[in-house]
Tab-separated table of C-alpha atoms in Angstrom:
chain	number	residue	atom	x	y	z
C	22	MET	CA	0.001	-0.620	0.069
C	23	ALA	CA	1.354	3.091	-1.236
C	24	SER	CA	1.669	6.249	1.501
C	25	PRO	CA	-0.559	9.282	1.085
C	26	ILE	CA	2.118	11.475	2.397
C	27	ASP	CA	5.534	11.631	0.338
C	28	PRO	CA	8.678	13.229	0.445
C	29	PRO	CA	6.825	17.151	-0.855
C	30	THR	CA	3.652	16.682	0.723
C	31	HIS	CA	6.221	15.814	4.696
C	32	ALA	CA	8.275	19.132	3.477
C	33	ARG	CA	5.433	21.622	3.401
C	34	LEU	CA	3.307	19.719	6.806
C	35	ARG	CA	6.782	20.020	8.768
C	36	GLN	CA	7.753	23.902	7.127
C	37	SER	CA	3.864	24.362	8.729
C	38	PHE	CA	4.738	23.614	12.087
C	39	LEU	CA	8.211	24.784	12.554
C	40	LEU	CA	7.335	28.249	11.311
C	41	GLY	CA	3.928	27.767	13.810
C	42	LEU	CA	0.223	27.785	11.826
C	43	ALA	CA	-0.573	31.242	12.471
C	44	ARG	CA	2.733	32.505	9.806
C	45	GLN	CA	2.162	28.990	8.102
C	46	PRO	CA	-1.514	28.011	7.760
C	47	LEU	CA	-1.613	24.222	7.317
C	48	ALA	CA	-2.904	22.928	4.097
C	49	VAL	CA	-4.229	19.279	4.502
C	50	PRO	CA	-2.648	17.190	1.717
C	51	PRO	CA	-6.279	15.483	-0.797
C	52	ALA	CA	-5.343	12.332	-0.352
C	53	LEU	CA	-5.698	12.674	3.930
C	54	ALA	CA	-8.587	14.574	3.921
C	55	ALA	CA	-10.953	11.777	3.958
C	56	LEU	CA	-8.730	9.643	6.849
C	57	LEU	CA	-8.698	12.371	8.939
C	58	PRO	CA	-11.341	12.706	12.084
C	59	GLN	CA	-14.598	14.956	10.340
C	60	GLY	CA	-15.248	18.314	12.215
C	61	ARG	CA	-11.928	18.482	14.493
C	62	GLU	CA	-8.789	19.824	13.926
C	63	PRO	CA	-6.381	18.848	12.103
C	64	ALA	CA	-3.089	19.736	13.353
C	65	LEU	CA	-2.895	16.644	16.079
C	66	PRO	CA	-3.275	14.456	13.738
C	67	LEU	CA	-1.097	15.577	10.681
C	68	LEU	CA	1.893	16.410	13.820
C	69	ALA	CA	1.869	12.350	14.642
C	70	LEU	CA	1.179	11.272	11.192
C	71	ALA	CA	4.571	13.545	9.640
C	72	ALA	CA	6.364	12.375	13.073
C	73	GLN	CA	5.759	8.934	11.975
C	74	TRP	CA	6.682	9.240	8.477
C	75	GLN	CA	9.740	10.512	9.695
C	76	ARG	CA	10.427	7.741	11.838
C	77	PHE	CA	10.414	4.971	9.506
C	78	ALA	CA	10.756	6.540	6.193
C	79	GLY	CA	13.401	8.486	7.133
C	80	ALA	CA	14.458	11.874	5.379
C	81	PRO	CA	16.007	11.206	2.155
C	82	ALA	CA	19.959	10.877	2.123
C	83	PRO	CA	21.917	14.445	2.322
C	84	VAL	CA	24.149	14.902	-0.616
C	85	ALA	CA	27.235	15.243	-0.511
C	86	ASP	CA	28.794	17.789	-2.226
C	87	THR	CA	31.683	17.433	-4.754
C	88	VAL	CA	35.166	18.472	-3.403
C	89	PRO	CA	36.090	21.735	-4.855
C	90	ASP	CA	39.755	21.182	-6.985
C	91	ALA	CA	41.106	23.632	-5.340
C	92	ALA	CA	40.840	21.120	-2.045
C	93	ARG	CA	42.216	18.428	-3.784
C	94	ARG	CA	45.131	20.467	-4.905
C	95	LEU	CA	45.910	22.033	-1.682
C	96	HIS	CA	46.960	18.195	0.072
C	97	GLN	CA	48.838	17.261	-3.185
C	98	ASP	CA	51.521	20.024	-2.458
C	99	ALA	CA	55.403	17.879	-2.228
C	100	ARG	CA	56.209	20.231	0.534
C	101	PRO	CA	56.989	18.476	4.321
C	102	ILE	CA	54.154	19.790	6.154
C	103	LEU	CA	56.018	22.214	9.528
C	104	PRO	CA	57.604	19.560	12.166
C	105	GLU	CA	55.773	19.687	15.056
C	106	PRO	CA	58.398	21.388	16.970
C	107	ALA	CA	58.945	24.209	14.306
C	108	ARG	CA	54.992	24.665	14.546
C	109	ARG	CA	54.427	25.013	18.465
C	110	ALA	CA	57.366	27.787	18.388
C	111	LEU	CA	55.036	29.354	15.550
C	112	LYS	CA	51.925	29.432	17.616
C	113	ALA	CA	53.856	30.914	20.592
C	114	LEU	CA	55.645	34.124	18.606
C	115	ALA	CA	51.693	34.621	16.849
C	116	ARG	CA	50.559	34.933	20.885
C	117	SER	CA	53.141	36.942	21.768
C	118	VAL	CA	54.506	39.246	19.431
C	119	GLU	CA	52.569	42.212	19.921
C	120	LYS	CA	49.844	42.622	18.048
C	121	SER	CA	50.704	46.333	16.470
C	122	LEU	CA	54.242	44.320	14.834
C	123	ALA	CA	52.038	40.886	14.129
C	124	SER	CA	51.684	42.184	10.370
C	125	ASN	CA	55.441	42.698	9.844
C	126	VAL	CA	56.711	39.518	12.166
C	127	LEU	CA	54.657	36.969	11.311
C	128	PRO	CA	55.131	36.941	7.360
C	129	LEU	CA	59.026	36.788	7.730
C	130	ALA	CA	58.943	33.822	9.817
C	131	LEU	CA	56.312	32.598	6.913
C	132	ARG	CA	59.069	33.325	4.736
C	133	ARG	CA	62.247	31.323	7.079
C	134	ILE	CA	59.735	28.531	6.622
C	135	GLN	CA	58.914	28.008	3.072
C	136	ALA	CA	62.704	28.908	2.822
C	137	ALA	CA	63.391	25.716	4.556
C	138	GLY	CA	61.485	24.027	1.996
C	139	CYS	CA	58.170	23.761	4.391
C	140	ARG	CA	54.287	24.530	4.721
C	141	LEU	CA	52.211	25.293	7.200
C	142	HIS	CA	49.766	22.608	8.317
C	143	PRO	CA	46.637	22.517	6.875
C	144	PHE	CA	44.645	22.905	9.826
C	145	ASP	CA	46.880	26.827	10.554
C	146	LEU	CA	46.127	28.510	7.537
C	147	PRO	CA	43.212	29.714	8.620
C	148	ALA	CA	44.955	31.389	11.509
C	149	PHE	CA	47.741	32.870	9.307
C	150	LEU	CA	45.571	33.778	6.698
C	151	PRO	CA	46.596	37.228	6.103
C	152	HIS	CA	50.317	36.581	7.025
C	153	VAL	CA	50.024	34.276	3.817
C	154	LYS	CA	48.803	37.013	1.857
C	155	ALA	CA	51.130	39.368	2.507
C	156	ASN	CA	54.117	37.136	0.986
C	157	ALA	CA	52.683	36.960	-2.774
C	158	GLU	CA	55.718	36.523	-4.197
C	159	ASP	CA	56.423	33.573	-2.656
C	160	LEU	CA	53.204	31.432	-1.971
C	161	GLY	CA	53.373	27.619	-3.223
C	162	LEU	CA	51.341	25.442	-3.988
C	163	ALA	CA	48.790	24.726	-0.931
C	164	GLU	CA	48.558	28.330	-0.102
C	165	ARG	CA	47.515	29.447	-3.291
C	166	ALA	CA	45.059	26.525	-3.687
C	167	PHE	CA	43.299	27.791	-0.106
C	168	LEU	CA	43.605	31.317	-0.882
C	169	ALA	CA	40.741	30.016	-3.345
C	170	LEU	CA	38.922	28.525	-1.720
C	171	VAL	CA	38.564	31.445	0.853
C	172	ALA	CA	38.431	33.882	-2.354
C	173	ALA	CA	34.634	35.371	-2.141
C	174	ASP	CA	34.754	36.021	-5.862
C	175	ALA	CA	35.548	33.202	-8.279
C	176	ASP	CA	37.726	35.964	-10.175
C	177	ASP	CA	39.761	36.736	-7.021
C	178	ASP	CA	43.554	37.331	-8.127
C	179	ALA	CA	44.572	35.144	-4.765
C	180	ALA	CA	42.460	31.671	-7.177
C	181	LYS	CA	44.801	32.403	-9.998
C	182	GLY	CA	48.120	29.536	-10.699
C	183	LEU	CA	46.339	26.498	-8.600
C	184	PHE	CA	46.989	23.752	-10.679
C	185	PHE	CA	51.170	24.267	-11.109
C	186	GLU	CA	53.103	23.192	-9.334
C	187	ARG	CA	55.886	25.489	-10.705
C	188	ILE	CA	55.301	28.760	-12.987
C	189	THR	CA	56.186	28.862	-16.448
C	190	ALA	CA	55.970	30.551	-20.011
C	191	GLU	CA	52.861	28.552	-20.651
C	192	ASN	CA	51.080	29.314	-17.270
C	193	TRP	CA	52.691	32.229	-16.191
C	194	THR	CA	49.277	34.466	-16.772
C	195	THR	CA	47.152	32.401	-14.366
C	196	PHE	CA	49.414	33.214	-11.020
C	197	PRO	CA	48.501	36.390	-9.005
C	198	LYS	CA	50.336	39.323	-10.621
C	199	ALA	CA	53.034	39.541	-7.776
C	200	GLN	CA	54.728	36.152	-8.922
C	201	ARG	CA	53.840	36.809	-12.404
C	202	ARG	CA	55.972	40.688	-12.031
C	203	ALA	CA	58.503	38.536	-10.153
C	204	PHE	CA	59.691	35.614	-13.361
C	205	VAL	CA	59.295	38.600	-15.617
C	206	ALA	CA	61.845	39.981	-13.564
C	207	GLY	CA	64.099	36.569	-13.383
C	208	LEU	CA	63.595	35.743	-17.026
C	209	ARG	CA	64.898	39.367	-18.149
C	210	ARG	CA	67.851	38.829	-15.970
C	211	ASP	CA	68.750	36.259	-18.912
C	212	ASP	CA	67.005	37.430	-21.955
C	213	PRO	CA	65.479	40.942	-21.807
C	214	ALA	CA	64.303	40.355	-25.317
C	215	ALA	CA	61.961	37.627	-24.344
C	216	GLY	CA	61.018	38.988	-20.616
C	217	ARG	CA	59.440	41.909	-22.691
C	218	ALA	CA	58.160	39.762	-25.514
C	219	LEU	CA	56.141	38.458	-22.742
C	220	ILE	CA	54.619	41.243	-21.355
C	221	GLU	CA	53.880	42.592	-24.983
C	222	SER	CA	52.266	39.050	-25.008
C	223	VAL	CA	49.399	39.933	-22.983
C	224	TRP	CA	49.372	43.963	-22.880
C	225	LYS	CA	46.121	44.415	-23.477
C	226	SER	CA	43.966	42.476	-21.678
C	227	GLU	CA	45.701	43.263	-18.442
C	228	PRO	CA	44.193	45.458	-15.933
C	229	ALA	CA	45.639	48.286	-14.764
C	230	PRO	CA	47.390	47.182	-11.359
C	231	VAL	CA	48.746	44.092	-13.451
C	232	ARG	CA	49.890	45.797	-16.084
C	233	ALA	CA	51.747	48.308	-13.185
C	234	ALA	CA	53.281	45.449	-11.926
C	235	LEU	CA	54.435	43.925	-14.443
C	236	LEU	CA	56.329	46.892	-16.532
C	237	ASP	CA	57.663	47.115	-13.512
C	238	ALA	CA	59.504	44.247	-13.920
C	239	LEU	CA	61.186	46.292	-16.932
C	240	ALA	CA	63.797	47.400	-15.216
C	241	VAL	CA	65.934	44.558	-15.013
C	242	GLY	CA	67.840	44.410	-18.070
C	243	LEU	CA	66.933	47.822	-19.489
C	244	GLY	CA	68.076	48.564	-22.456
C	245	PRO	CA	67.285	50.665	-26.054
C	246	ASP	CA	65.748	48.035	-27.693
C	247	ASP	CA	63.096	48.418	-24.691
C	248	GLN	CA	62.388	52.309	-25.537
C	249	ALA	CA	59.814	51.772	-28.723
C	250	PHE	CA	57.744	49.814	-26.061
C	251	LEU	CA	57.946	51.964	-23.691
C	252	GLU	CA	57.051	54.741	-25.617
C	253	SER	CA	54.494	53.685	-27.059
C	254	LEU	CA	53.132	53.518	-23.484
C	255	GLY	CA	52.834	57.782	-23.102
C	256	ALA	CA	48.888	56.489	-24.390
C	257	ASP	CA	48.317	54.525	-22.080
C	258	ARG	CA	44.543	54.781	-20.257
C	259	ALA	CA	46.199	54.852	-16.358
C	260	ASP	CA	48.483	57.360	-15.046
C	261	SER	CA	50.637	55.050	-13.041
C	262	VAL	CA	51.628	53.139	-16.093
C	263	LYS	CA	52.425	56.599	-18.195
C	264	GLN	CA	53.967	57.356	-14.945
C	265	ILE	CA	56.446	54.179	-14.520
C	266	ALA	CA	57.213	54.301	-18.403
C	267	ALA	CA	58.393	57.827	-17.816
C	268	GLN	CA	61.041	56.778	-15.091
C	269	LEU	CA	62.303	54.118	-17.516
C	270	LEU	CA	62.859	56.241	-20.694
C	271	ALA	CA	64.267	58.874	-18.220
C	272	ARG	CA	67.307	55.729	-17.299
C	273	ILE	CA	67.787	54.836	-20.522
C	274	ALA	CA	67.857	58.535	-21.624
C	275	ASP	CA	70.969	58.931	-18.848
C	276	ARG	CA	72.504	55.814	-19.943
C	277	GLY	CA	72.791	57.114	-23.797
C	278	ALA	CA	74.322	60.433	-22.083
C	279	HIS	CA	77.069	58.697	-20.924
C	280	GLY	CA	75.950	58.484	-17.642
C	281	THR	CA	75.455	62.016	-16.493
C	282	ARG	CA	72.797	60.338	-13.864
C	283	LEU	CA	75.219	58.277	-12.333
C	284	THR	CA	78.050	61.492	-12.491
C	285	GLU	CA	75.021	63.117	-10.094
C	286	ALA	CA	74.425	60.514	-8.030
C	287	ALA	CA	78.231	60.274	-7.109
C	288	GLN	CA	78.123	63.827	-6.285
C	289	CYS	CA	76.450	63.781	-3.739
C	290	PHE	CA	79.302	61.733	-1.617
C	291	LYS	CA	81.461	64.233	-0.398
C	292	ARG	CA	85.350	63.060	1.030
C	293	ALA	CA	86.091	64.560	4.549
C	294	GLY	CA	89.578	64.098	6.199
C	295	SER	CA	93.130	65.183	6.709
C	296	LEU	CA	94.672	67.505	3.362
C	297	LEU	CA	95.662	64.572	2.167
C	298	ALA	CA	92.612	63.142	1.498
C	299	LYS	CA	90.926	65.808	0.270
C	300	ILE	CA	93.634	65.972	-2.822
C	301	GLY	CA	93.611	62.267	-3.054
C	302	LEU	CA	97.304	61.714	-1.898
C	303	ALA	CA	95.383	59.261	1.539
C	304	ALA	CA	92.298	57.189	2.017
C	305	ALA	CA	89.312	59.547	3.007
C	306	THR	CA	88.498	58.876	6.970
C	307	THR	CA	84.832	59.250	5.803
C	308	LEU	CA	82.294	60.255	3.558
C	309	THR	CA	79.373	62.721	4.138
C	310	PHE	CA	76.512	62.739	1.966
C	311	LYS	CA	74.861	65.970	0.758
C	312	LEU	CA	72.287	65.872	-1.627
C	313	SER	CA	71.599	68.806	-4.422
C	314	SER	CA	67.913	70.296	-3.327
C	315	ASP	CA	68.155	73.897	-2.412
C	316	GLY	CA	65.457	75.723	-3.313
C	317	LEU	CA	63.447	72.566	-3.937
C	318	ASN	CA	60.284	71.623	-2.413
C	319	TRP	CA	59.408	68.458	-0.677
C	320	GLN	CA	57.935	66.743	-4.268
C	321	GLU	CA	60.728	67.825	-6.055
C	322	THR	CA	63.156	66.214	-3.903
C	323	GLU	CA	61.092	63.043	-4.173
C	324	ALA	CA	61.796	63.261	-7.907
C	325	LEU	CA	65.383	64.352	-7.657
C	326	ARG	CA	66.057	61.218	-5.442
C	327	GLU	CA	64.236	58.913	-7.485
C	328	ARG	CA	66.091	60.206	-10.941
C	329	LEU	CA	69.000	60.160	-9.412
C	330	PHE	CA	69.157	56.513	-7.325
C	331	GLY	CA	66.410	54.907	-8.550
C	332	GLY	CA	67.013	51.607	-10.363
C	333	LEU	CA	70.954	52.019	-10.014
C	334	GLN	CA	73.357	49.550	-8.577
C	335	LEU	CA	75.290	50.012	-5.058
C	336	GLY	CA	78.690	48.729	-6.676
C	337	ALA	CA	78.463	50.642	-9.751
C	338	LEU	CA	78.210	53.752	-7.711
C	339	ALA	CA	80.548	53.097	-4.906
C	340	THR	CA	82.925	52.576	-8.154
C	341	ALA	CA	81.904	55.800	-9.243
C	342	VAL	CA	82.592	57.629	-6.477
C	343	GLY	CA	85.715	55.813	-5.623
C	344	ALA	CA	84.704	54.099	-2.363
C	345	PRO	CA	83.744	50.913	-0.833
C	346	PRO	CA	79.493	49.866	-1.031
C	347	GLU	CA	79.921	49.954	2.940
C	348	LEU	CA	81.218	53.674	3.145
C	349	LEU	CA	78.808	54.493	1.277
C	350	ILE	CA	75.722	53.130	2.893
C	351	ALA	CA	77.315	54.458	6.486
C	352	ALA	CA	77.400	57.832	4.873
C	353	LEU	CA	73.871	58.062	4.141
C	354	PRO	CA	71.886	60.173	7.880
C	355	LEU	CA	69.132	58.453	9.179
C	356	SER	CA	66.784	61.882	7.179
C	357	GLU	CA	67.952	59.660	3.263
C	358	HIS	CA	66.496	56.320	4.523
C	359	ARG	CA	64.734	56.655	0.720
C	360	VAL	CA	68.103	56.904	-0.850
C	361	LEU	CA	68.988	53.797	1.222
C	362	THR	CA	65.363	52.347	0.311
C	363	LEU	CA	66.111	52.995	-3.774
C	364	LEU	CA	69.403	51.380	-3.659
C	365	LEU	CA	67.947	48.262	-2.040
C	366	ASP	CA	64.745	47.939	-4.359
C	367	ALA	CA	67.583	47.945	-6.852
C	368	ALA	CA	69.880	45.357	-6.138
C	369	ALA	CA	66.524	43.375	-5.290
C	370	ALA	CA	64.833	43.882	-8.397
C	371	GLU	CA	68.544	42.764	-9.827
C	372	GLY	CA	67.896	39.470	-7.815
C	373	ASP	CA	70.987	40.059	-5.547
C	374	ASP	CA	70.039	38.675	-2.883
C	375	ASP	CA	73.774	39.564	-0.995
C	376	ALA	CA	73.888	42.893	-2.370
C	377	VAL	CA	70.496	43.172	-0.240
C	378	LEU	CA	72.171	42.004	2.483
C	379	ARG	CA	75.404	43.685	2.438
C	380	ILE	CA	73.452	46.536	2.516
C	381	ILE	CA	71.372	45.805	5.507
C	382	GLY	CA	74.261	44.171	7.354
C	383	ALA	CA	75.841	47.971	6.537
C	384	ARG	CA	73.065	49.795	7.711
C	385	LEU	CA	72.625	47.952	10.945
C	386	GLU	CA	76.262	48.447	11.739
C	387	THR	CA	76.854	51.555	11.309
C	388	THR	CA	73.402	53.390	13.121
C	389	GLU	CA	73.918	54.442	15.776
C	390	ALA	CA	70.896	54.383	17.623
C	391	LEU	CA	68.641	51.440	16.051
C	392	SER	CA	64.827	51.862	16.291
C	393	GLY	CA	62.214	49.504	15.639
C	394	TYR	CA	60.681	51.201	12.778
C	395	THR	CA	64.588	51.380	11.269
C	396	LEU	CA	64.556	47.772	11.609
C	397	MET	CA	60.620	47.295	10.179
C	398	ALA	CA	61.683	48.499	7.315
C	399	LEU	CA	64.806	46.761	6.636
C	400	ALA	CA	63.856	43.368	7.874
C	401	ALA	CA	60.953	43.648	5.059
C	402	LYS	CA	63.745	43.410	2.303
C	403	ALA	CA	65.551	40.607	3.562
C	404	ARG	CA	65.134	37.814	1.479
C	405	GLN	CA	66.860	35.320	3.531
C	406	PRO	CA	68.675	36.151	6.742
C	407	LEU	CA	71.889	37.900	7.106
C	408	ALA	CA	74.949	36.476	6.592
C	409	PRO	CA	76.902	35.102	9.848
C	410	ALA	CA	79.746	37.362	10.086
C	411	ASP	CA	78.224	40.374	9.073
C	412	ALA	CA	75.030	39.221	11.730
C	413	GLU	CA	78.310	38.692	14.326
C	414	ARG	CA	79.033	42.396	13.463
C	415	VAL	CA	76.126	43.952	14.353
C	416	ILE	CA	75.570	41.723	17.050
C	417	ALA	CA	79.083	43.189	18.059
C	418	SER	CA	77.837	47.342	17.546
C	419	SER	CA	77.855	50.105	19.239
C	420	GLY	CA	74.091	51.120	17.988
C	421	TRP	CA	72.623	46.939	19.071
C	422	THR	CA	74.776	47.131	22.237
C	423	LYS	CA	72.869	50.909	23.105
C	424	ALA	CA	69.474	49.321	21.722
C	425	VAL	CA	69.625	46.719	24.288
C	426	GLN	CA	71.190	49.227	27.109
C	427	ASP	CA	68.371	51.154	26.710
C	428	LEU	CA	65.811	48.445	26.887
C	429	ALA	CA	67.626	47.439	30.290
C	430	GLU	CA	67.714	50.457	32.109
C	431	ALA	CA	63.873	51.026	31.829
C	432	THR	CA	62.231	51.886	35.046
C	433	THR	CA	58.349	51.078	33.885
C	434	PRO	CA	56.940	48.204	32.128
C	435	ALA	CA	55.783	50.373	29.781
C	436	ALA	CA	59.324	51.796	28.605
C	437	GLN	CA	60.721	47.685	28.638
C	438	LYS	CA	58.423	46.480	26.151
C	439	ASP	CA	60.248	45.661	23.269
C	440	ASP	CA	59.022	47.875	20.775
C	441	GLY	CA	60.213	45.469	17.964
C	442	ARG	CA	64.276	45.992	17.890
C	443	LEU	CA	64.796	42.758	18.956
C	444	VAL	CA	61.997	40.376	17.304
C	445	LEU	CA	62.917	42.120	13.826
C	446	MET	CA	66.665	41.568	14.729
C	447	ALA	CA	66.005	38.233	15.658
C	448	ALA	CA	64.153	37.827	11.801
C	449	LEU	CA	67.200	38.572	10.028
C	450	MET	CA	69.596	36.212	12.079
C	451	PRO	CA	71.023	33.263	10.663
C	452	SER	CA	70.682	29.928	12.836
C	453	ALA	CA	74.867	30.300	13.085
C	454	THR	CA	74.774	33.217	14.940
C	455	ILE	CA	71.536	32.321	17.249
C	456	SER	CA	73.549	31.310	20.329
C	457	ALA	CA	75.705	35.385	19.931
C	458	PHE	CA	71.941	37.335	19.415
C	459	MET	CA	70.416	35.856	22.785
C	460	ALA	CA	73.111	36.025	24.634
C	461	SER	CA	73.322	39.674	23.649
C	462	LEU	CA	69.257	39.869	25.176
C	463	ALA	CA	70.554	38.349	28.687
C	464	ALA	CA	70.140	41.569	30.561
C	465	LEU	CA	66.701	42.170	29.433
C	466	PRO	CA	64.263	40.399	31.544
C	467	LEU	CA	61.714	37.148	29.956
C	468	SER	CA	58.581	39.404	29.243
C	469	THR	CA	60.677	42.109	27.153
C	470	THR	CA	62.601	39.217	24.910
C	471	ARG	CA	59.648	36.682	24.528
C	472	ALA	CA	58.441	37.252	21.365
C	473	ALA	CA	62.650	37.516	19.894
C	474	LYS	CA	63.155	34.413	21.353
C	475	ASP	CA	60.109	32.468	20.141
C	476	PHE	CA	61.899	33.350	16.531
C	477	THR	CA	64.374	31.489	17.449
C	478	ASP	CA	63.236	28.991	18.602
C	479	LEU	CA	61.118	28.544	15.294
C	480	VAL	CA	64.671	29.659	13.172
C	481	LEU	CA	66.623	26.513	15.184
C	482	ALA	CA	63.577	23.628	14.900
C	483	LEU	CA	63.431	24.373	10.992
C	484	PRO	CA	64.966	21.355	8.970
C	485	THR	CA	68.173	22.768	7.548
């Protein structure tokens, strides 16, 4: 005998009882009208019948959603998951670091993890999502897949590049723009024409932010062959693209004028010392830096810094000045942080990580008073820790000694709080100098050094 209650009928009855009969009046199914007691309220019999049907017939089995391809790809990442001791140290660091510093420190911790060839445990990805996004150039397969899973929009930049272990000329357009920019820059180091051709092949189909990022990669291996393409961008619809193109054209023109920009930049460094040093008969004792910006307003002065030092390699500048690169960095006053940043960016664009680390090490070693702000700006540029010899010199420098001493002599808990100088210095330390680094903090209370110690614990727990 067929049941007079079928699934659609049961669903309507259940909805009425859940919402309330005042909101959704009960409609008696025609098949049951003759079976119900006449002249009586049908609600209770129908409630009993619906309950019995649900008990014996049962609700239909739920249909399982298909597993997203991104979820499968997340678990296909070949890198090993972070070892448990390192995972505990990372979680401890996330708890101990000041909230105002987390957005600077935790991306550096993730960078060290990725450099060690590991990936986060899938359960930890949600907690570190903002910091994973901050490492856009270092995303592996698992991170890209997770970002695609949580992306609100299917066209989100994070959803691209899911299905490939590594970026190549065949799949590069499916990756986020930061990785695309880094790929083109790397290609242009070996073959500038091939890198430019890759940009030209997708230029008309890309939005302005992507075009600007790709054009910035053209600074690597920049030469006269790039001039025609850059000149064609004078009518581009995006002002940001036109500005970058104009800057690159100015650099090409300067090289054609026999390096007048390099000469001007070198003239900003003046020798100071004995009379013999000034006439070139003895080594100069010091260098000083003075930008020829008299009569210029702030915007004009910034434009002058960009014109002289944008894209300029430190080695070429040191040759033009006739002094070691370390002396040039030492000569830059703290007020000329923009010049230092331009030199760092030029070295990073060329993929010269050694030059980046030399600049950072020289800056830290010669800075008389290290602050959290100074270290924050420098640590963000470092793609890897300092060389052990450079790290040892920084730890032994007067600037670092004074920074630690100032914290040790503070009289209030608020004044003893790490403003970032300790934990960010820990982020720059190679594993070989961690013992010496922690020994330099021996005079400080544990509450001050907790985040720095957690960072070093993470580094020591990573596979070598």
